[in-house]
Amino acid sequence: MINLKFIHCADLHLGSSFEGLDGIDDSQLKILINSGIGALTKVIAAAVAEKVDFIIFAGDIFDGHQINLSLQLKLKNLFEKLQNHNIYVFIAFGNHDFQNLDKVNFYFPENVYIFPNQVTTKKIIIGNDEIAVTGFSYGELWVKSEIANYPQHLDVKWHIGMLHGAAVEDDSLQNYAPFRLNELLSKNYDYWALGHIHSRRILNEKPPIVYAGSLQGRNNKEVGAKGFYMVEENDGQLCPEFREVDGLKWENIDKSISEIRTYENVEAELIQDIERKTSGNNGLTVASINLKINAKNTELLVNLQNEYLLRTLRRRVGKEVFIRKINYEIFTGDETSHLDQEILEKVKDGVFNEEVIGDLLGKLKDFEFIDDHFKNENVIQEILEKAKLNLIEDVDDYEDFRS
């Protein structure tokens, strides 16, 4: 008797770009660029080593729908390794890598099955058992609910559903194949392999309805352990077990500095915070530091603005960590500043909005990269904090003059 065993992963986003990498070392950049295909290579190695029956890719294997030939060739070579070990591959394209499969061909080996744009069931034989896998590929960016087109559990040993989509509660516009949990349960499938949400979640345990999360984090919103699920038959059920893929991690380091401190003291503490946060990681860690700072820490604020602190931390942490950015927010109180917070909030709402920024940019807004840059919330926040610091200094100077 052969127990079914397969891998469920999703949201690889191969070919995605990275932002905020000024100052990165060449060796670190190489790790970052190759992190996606490197993570996939580890999945393939695990599949071969543990003799799985197939791998499910539940959408967004690529970051865009215009897929370059180099990436296709790399995948073809990896899939051929699986073919040599009689391992099937099931692929469904998602909202990022949507394809009109009536017009596009992929020249992958015969062990690879790409689901068409209509809900389809593919059957295979594993040992003496018949297995059914049902799913579909996005043909365009937005897709309505397709759950009604999924059949009930067929007369097979195992029936698995693949779906790249969002629960109705998480998809206010309902553009990404929305579903309700009870709709999935009503099909009586043995396992639902979900994609689209980048954090791993188990929506239901019996039967398992599982978001694998992204295989490899791509930015500081996708922190912590990433990987895939190894799913194995046990006592008449399919049981998922998370497997972490090491190589690259993203981390956020948050710190509040409410008291007036020396710059040297804060720098030393940040080094310790970084070491604690990244000590257990294998491979490269890309870290963002988020500070809340008392406005009276003027020496620290100066060294933040001229990026001296950023350069110092990058030099001291070593090649295993890249400090991507230091974000900071200045807070004040009656005891530390005469700047009225209510007035500051009104100024922020009146000045730091899309219309005013658009007027200030003028014709520069016609350049897409400039327009995108100033729509970035982190950029606006950074400008706001610098403006706030200048206002605080001006008010404090005025009060010193009056006294």
XYZ file of C-alpha atoms in Angstrom:
403
model
C 0.000 0.000 0.000
C 1.344 3.425 -0.996
C 0.479 6.489 1.111
C -0.155 9.655 -0.864
C 2.427 12.400 -0.360
C 2.608 15.769 -2.081
C 3.876 19.341 -1.715
C 1.610 22.394 -1.658
C 3.195 25.762 -2.325
C 2.055 29.058 -3.809
C 2.935 32.658 -4.584
C 6.547 32.251 -5.656
C 6.436 35.498 -7.677
C 9.510 34.580 -9.678
C 10.983 37.575 -11.489
C 9.786 40.144 -8.960
C 11.761 43.345 -8.480
C 13.085 44.713 -5.189
C 13.126 48.314 -3.944
C 15.192 50.230 -1.408
C 18.494 48.440 -2.018
C 20.855 51.416 -2.162
C 24.121 50.464 -0.503
C 23.662 46.701 -0.707
C 26.805 44.589 -1.104
C 27.250 42.708 -4.402
C 27.239 39.325 -2.651
C 24.061 40.244 -0.760
C 22.402 41.478 -3.953
C 23.172 38.184 -5.671
C 21.448 36.266 -2.852
C 18.443 38.565 -3.074
C 18.079 38.306 -6.850
C 18.393 34.508 -6.795
C 16.226 34.011 -3.700
C 13.071 33.027 -5.589
C 14.587 30.410 -7.874
C 16.806 29.301 -4.969
C 13.743 28.637 -2.804
C 12.094 26.703 -5.629
C 15.244 24.632 -6.105
C 15.008 23.609 -2.439
C 11.381 22.584 -2.926
C 12.399 20.406 -5.874
C 15.215 18.850 -3.812
C 12.785 18.070 -0.969
C 10.330 16.515 -3.427
C 12.999 14.185 -4.816
C 14.508 13.328 -1.426
C 11.139 12.492 0.147
C 9.742 10.792 -2.968
C 6.547 12.817 -3.199
C 3.927 11.974 -5.794
C 3.346 15.512 -7.056
C 3.750 19.233 -6.392
C 0.908 21.771 -6.462
C 1.651 25.392 -7.379
C -1.513 27.284 -6.408
C -1.050 30.462 -8.430
C 1.385 33.334 -8.984
C 4.385 31.181 -9.708
C 5.567 34.230 -11.708
C 5.335 37.867 -10.633
C 3.918 39.088 -13.950
C 1.932 37.788 -16.889
C 4.695 38.630 -19.360
C 7.103 35.826 -18.548
C 10.655 35.972 -19.859
C 12.171 32.960 -21.581
C 15.064 32.723 -19.128
C 12.709 32.005 -16.225
C 10.730 29.516 -18.286
C 13.941 27.686 -19.156
C 14.999 27.518 -15.487
C 11.622 26.047 -14.557
C 11.753 23.601 -17.454
C 15.114 22.286 -16.199
C 13.798 21.904 -12.641
C 10.620 20.181 -13.810
C 12.688 17.756 -15.895
C 14.440 16.686 -12.683
C 11.030 15.882 -11.254
C 10.097 13.991 -14.416
C 13.173 11.810 -13.967
C 11.721 10.770 -10.596
C 8.134 10.310 -11.828
C 6.867 13.349 -9.910
C 3.871 15.208 -11.369
C 3.471 18.993 -11.307
C 0.137 20.852 -11.186
C 0.190 24.583 -12.024
C -2.607 27.140 -11.823
C -1.859 30.729 -12.815
C -3.100 33.522 -10.534
C -3.896 37.212 -10.716
C -0.237 38.239 -11.153
C 0.755 35.716 -13.827
C -2.643 35.350 -15.536
C -2.521 33.827 -19.010
C -4.953 33.428 -21.883
C -4.136 29.767 -22.378
C -5.981 29.627 -25.698
C -3.186 31.798 -27.108
C -0.119 31.002 -24.969
C 1.915 27.792 -24.856
C 4.451 26.656 -22.271
C 6.952 24.039 -23.352
C 7.304 22.187 -20.076
C 7.924 18.413 -19.867
C 5.045 15.924 -19.954
C 4.843 15.550 -16.165
C 3.586 19.167 -15.907
C -0.138 19.880 -16.125
C -1.268 23.517 -16.449
C -4.906 24.072 -15.598
C -6.850 25.870 -18.348
C -8.884 29.043 -17.819
C -11.992 26.986 -17.083
C -12.463 24.862 -13.960
C -11.116 21.437 -14.909
C -10.439 18.150 -13.130
C -7.273 16.187 -13.847
C -7.040 12.551 -12.735
C -3.868 10.564 -12.143
C -3.102 7.098 -10.792
C -0.822 6.784 -7.750
C -0.122 3.138 -6.968
C -3.557 1.530 -7.215
C -5.454 4.697 -6.277
C -7.088 7.279 -8.509
C -6.474 10.909 -7.501
C -8.465 13.911 -8.777
C -7.200 17.501 -8.723
C -9.597 20.308 -9.675
C -8.613 23.903 -10.421
C -8.320 26.662 -13.016
C -5.923 29.398 -14.187
C -6.725 33.096 -14.279
C -7.207 34.309 -17.849
C -7.190 37.956 -16.765
C -6.330 40.094 -13.755
C -9.751 39.891 -12.108
C -11.827 36.739 -11.823
C -15.334 36.253 -10.445
C -16.223 33.390 -8.137
C -15.762 30.001 -9.774
C -16.762 27.762 -6.854
C -20.081 26.807 -8.439
C -18.148 25.187 -11.295
C -16.173 22.878 -9.008
C -17.740 19.389 -8.984
C -18.631 17.451 -5.870
C -16.106 14.889 -4.641
C -15.724 12.366 -7.450
C -15.604 8.600 -7.034
C -11.848 8.569 -6.394
C -9.592 7.834 -3.400
C -8.576 11.475 -2.934
C -10.034 14.668 -4.395
C -7.990 17.856 -4.046
C -9.122 21.394 -4.865
C -6.740 24.119 -6.091
C -7.834 27.741 -5.793
C -5.989 31.037 -6.076
C -8.442 33.372 -4.427
C -9.584 35.341 -1.394
C -12.274 34.724 1.165
C -15.178 37.134 0.711
C -14.267 38.761 4.055
C -10.755 39.549 2.751
C -11.750 40.727 -0.742
C -13.983 43.792 -0.479
C -14.111 44.226 -4.261
C -14.512 40.464 -4.797
C -12.166 40.467 -7.782
C -9.964 37.521 -6.865
C -12.083 34.366 -7.209
C -13.912 35.080 -3.918
C -15.198 32.192 -1.843
C -16.826 31.394 1.472
C -15.503 28.660 3.726
C -18.820 26.811 3.725
C -18.734 26.748 -0.101
C -15.421 24.901 -0.054
C -16.598 22.520 2.647
C -19.737 21.731 0.647
C -17.628 20.070 -2.085
C -16.465 17.383 0.400
C -12.898 17.468 -0.933
C -10.066 15.893 1.030
C -7.759 18.927 0.795
C -7.952 22.498 -0.508
C -4.636 23.953 -1.728
C -5.075 27.727 -1.642
C -2.935 30.583 -2.934
C -3.088 34.424 -3.083
C -2.691 35.318 0.616
C 1.032 35.609 1.400
C 0.815 34.639 5.060
C 0.218 30.962 5.707
C -3.146 30.139 7.234
C -5.124 27.009 8.008
C -8.776 27.953 7.508
C -10.050 24.495 8.399
C -8.374 21.378 9.820
C -10.687 18.500 8.820
C -10.562 18.557 5.893
C -7.508 20.821 5.611
C -8.199 24.123 3.819
C -4.793 25.748 3.673
C -3.056 28.882 2.435
C 0.592 27.933 1.948
C 1.655 31.598 2.041
C 4.470 32.900 -0.101
C 7.383 30.528 -0.628
C 9.896 33.360 -0.271
C 9.352 36.778 1.308
C 9.795 39.743 -1.050
C 9.665 42.782 1.247
C 9.430 43.881 4.874
C 5.692 43.145 4.901
C 6.466 39.448 4.440
C 8.540 38.759 7.530
C 9.473 35.581 9.343
C 9.603 31.967 8.227
C 8.394 31.172 4.702
C 8.128 27.839 2.940
C 5.697 25.145 1.822
C 3.470 22.371 3.165
C 4.386 18.705 2.950
C 1.054 16.872 2.839
C 0.923 13.173 3.672
C -1.759 10.535 4.084
C -2.145 9.441 7.699
C -4.992 7.342 9.184
C -7.300 8.080 6.262
C -6.680 11.849 6.217
C -4.369 14.244 4.413
C -2.192 16.012 6.988
C -0.159 19.159 6.146
C 3.163 19.907 7.840
C 4.914 23.249 7.313
C 8.499 23.142 6.039
C 10.600 26.290 6.226
C 12.824 27.290 3.313
C 15.997 28.994 4.517
C 18.051 31.390 2.455
C 16.558 34.870 2.804
C 14.414 36.421 5.513
C 12.862 39.849 5.967
C 12.562 41.277 9.460
C 11.266 44.465 11.121
C 12.941 45.856 14.228
C 10.710 48.268 16.170
C 12.039 50.512 18.910
C 10.667 53.444 20.901
C 13.064 56.016 22.350
C 10.957 58.092 24.708
C 13.726 59.495 26.918
C 16.587 61.770 25.987
C 19.524 59.468 25.205
C 23.055 59.802 23.884
C 23.573 58.816 20.283
C 26.255 56.269 21.214
C 23.893 54.550 23.649
C 21.125 54.220 21.047
C 23.551 52.908 18.417
C 24.851 50.219 20.801
C 21.312 49.138 21.718
C 20.294 48.874 18.064
C 23.265 46.598 17.358
C 22.067 44.309 20.169
C 18.472 44.421 18.881
C 19.604 43.434 15.378
C 21.710 40.551 16.713
C 18.809 39.232 18.812
C 16.348 39.445 15.928
C 18.579 37.771 13.343
C 20.739 35.350 15.337
C 18.652 32.262 14.537
C 18.393 32.947 10.817
C 20.276 30.927 8.230
C 21.382 32.925 5.214
C 20.788 36.614 4.543
C 18.395 38.751 6.598
C 17.080 42.018 5.163
C 16.007 44.204 8.080
C 14.052 47.443 8.316
C 14.341 49.482 11.511
C 11.318 51.465 12.695
C 11.958 54.059 15.396
C 9.678 56.297 17.439
C 11.838 59.099 18.808
C 11.411 61.833 21.374
C 11.932 65.123 19.520
C 14.551 66.246 22.047
C 17.025 63.588 20.841
C 18.504 66.096 18.440
C 21.895 64.381 17.996
C 20.181 61.114 17.072
C 17.833 62.895 14.666
C 20.720 64.629 12.930
C 22.504 61.288 12.483
C 19.310 59.820 11.075
C 18.819 62.630 8.590
C 22.388 62.519 7.288
C 22.193 58.669 7.293
C 25.276 58.343 9.501
C 23.440 55.843 11.742
C 22.375 53.770 8.736
C 25.917 53.620 7.357
C 27.349 52.732 10.780
C 24.877 49.903 11.398
C 25.477 48.431 7.950
C 29.216 48.431 8.593
C 28.955 46.821 12.014
C 26.409 44.037 11.459
C 28.363 42.010 8.904
C 27.449 40.373 5.603
C 24.687 38.148 7.068
C 22.424 41.192 7.558
C 21.513 44.060 5.245
C 19.872 47.069 6.893
C 17.483 48.155 4.171
C 16.212 51.353 5.759
C 15.650 53.202 9.014
C 12.151 54.670 9.269
C 11.508 57.086 12.095
C 8.588 58.913 13.618
C 9.036 61.897 15.893
C 6.728 62.327 18.857
C 6.434 65.343 21.140
C 4.693 66.224 24.379
C 3.991 69.341 26.401
C 7.158 68.766 28.343
C 9.399 68.441 25.299
C 8.037 70.885 22.744
C 5.801 73.919 22.409
C 4.539 72.730 19.046
C 0.781 72.165 19.255
C -0.019 68.640 18.091
C -3.511 69.554 16.953
C -2.171 72.290 14.693
C 0.459 69.889 13.359
C -2.207 67.329 12.444
C -4.243 69.981 10.621
C -1.175 71.091 8.686
C -0.416 67.474 7.783
C -3.934 66.853 6.487
C -3.929 70.084 4.499
C -0.483 69.743 2.942
C 0.453 66.064 2.789
C -2.255 64.860 0.452
C -2.185 63.612 -3.133
C -3.681 66.783 -4.637
C -1.164 69.187 -3.071
C 1.800 66.931 -3.817
C 0.587 66.588 -7.411
C 0.449 70.403 -7.767
C 3.971 70.739 -6.366
C 5.349 68.123 -8.754
C 3.792 69.824 -11.760
C 4.979 68.296 -15.041
C 7.349 65.985 -13.183
C 4.232 63.969 -12.338
C 4.109 62.876 -15.988
C 7.148 60.680 -15.342
C 5.691 57.423 -14.048
C 8.641 56.586 -11.767
C 8.394 60.000 -10.062
C 4.631 59.730 -9.680
C 4.944 56.219 -8.201
C 7.718 57.375 -5.834
C 5.570 60.109 -4.292
C 2.579 57.805 -3.963
C 4.646 55.548 -1.703
C 3.379 55.897 1.887
C 6.894 55.457 3.310
C 8.206 58.356 1.201
C 5.376 60.651 2.334
C 5.959 59.646 5.966
C 9.676 60.385 5.658
C 8.997 63.858 4.225
C 6.461 64.488 6.980
C 8.917 63.549 9.731
C 11.604 65.827 8.284
C 9.097 68.674 8.053
C 7.978 68.000 11.623
C 11.589 68.117 12.834
C 12.173 71.463 11.081
C 8.992 72.901 12.642
C 9.991 71.696 16.096
C 13.454 73.250 15.748
C 11.971 76.539 14.505
C 9.470 76.712 17.383
C 12.123 75.828 19.970
C 14.486 78.468 18.534
C 11.690 81.032 18.738
C 10.915 80.148 22.342
C 14.625 80.353 23.218
C 14.718 83.806 21.618
C 11.668 84.978 23.572
C 13.149 83.785 26.847
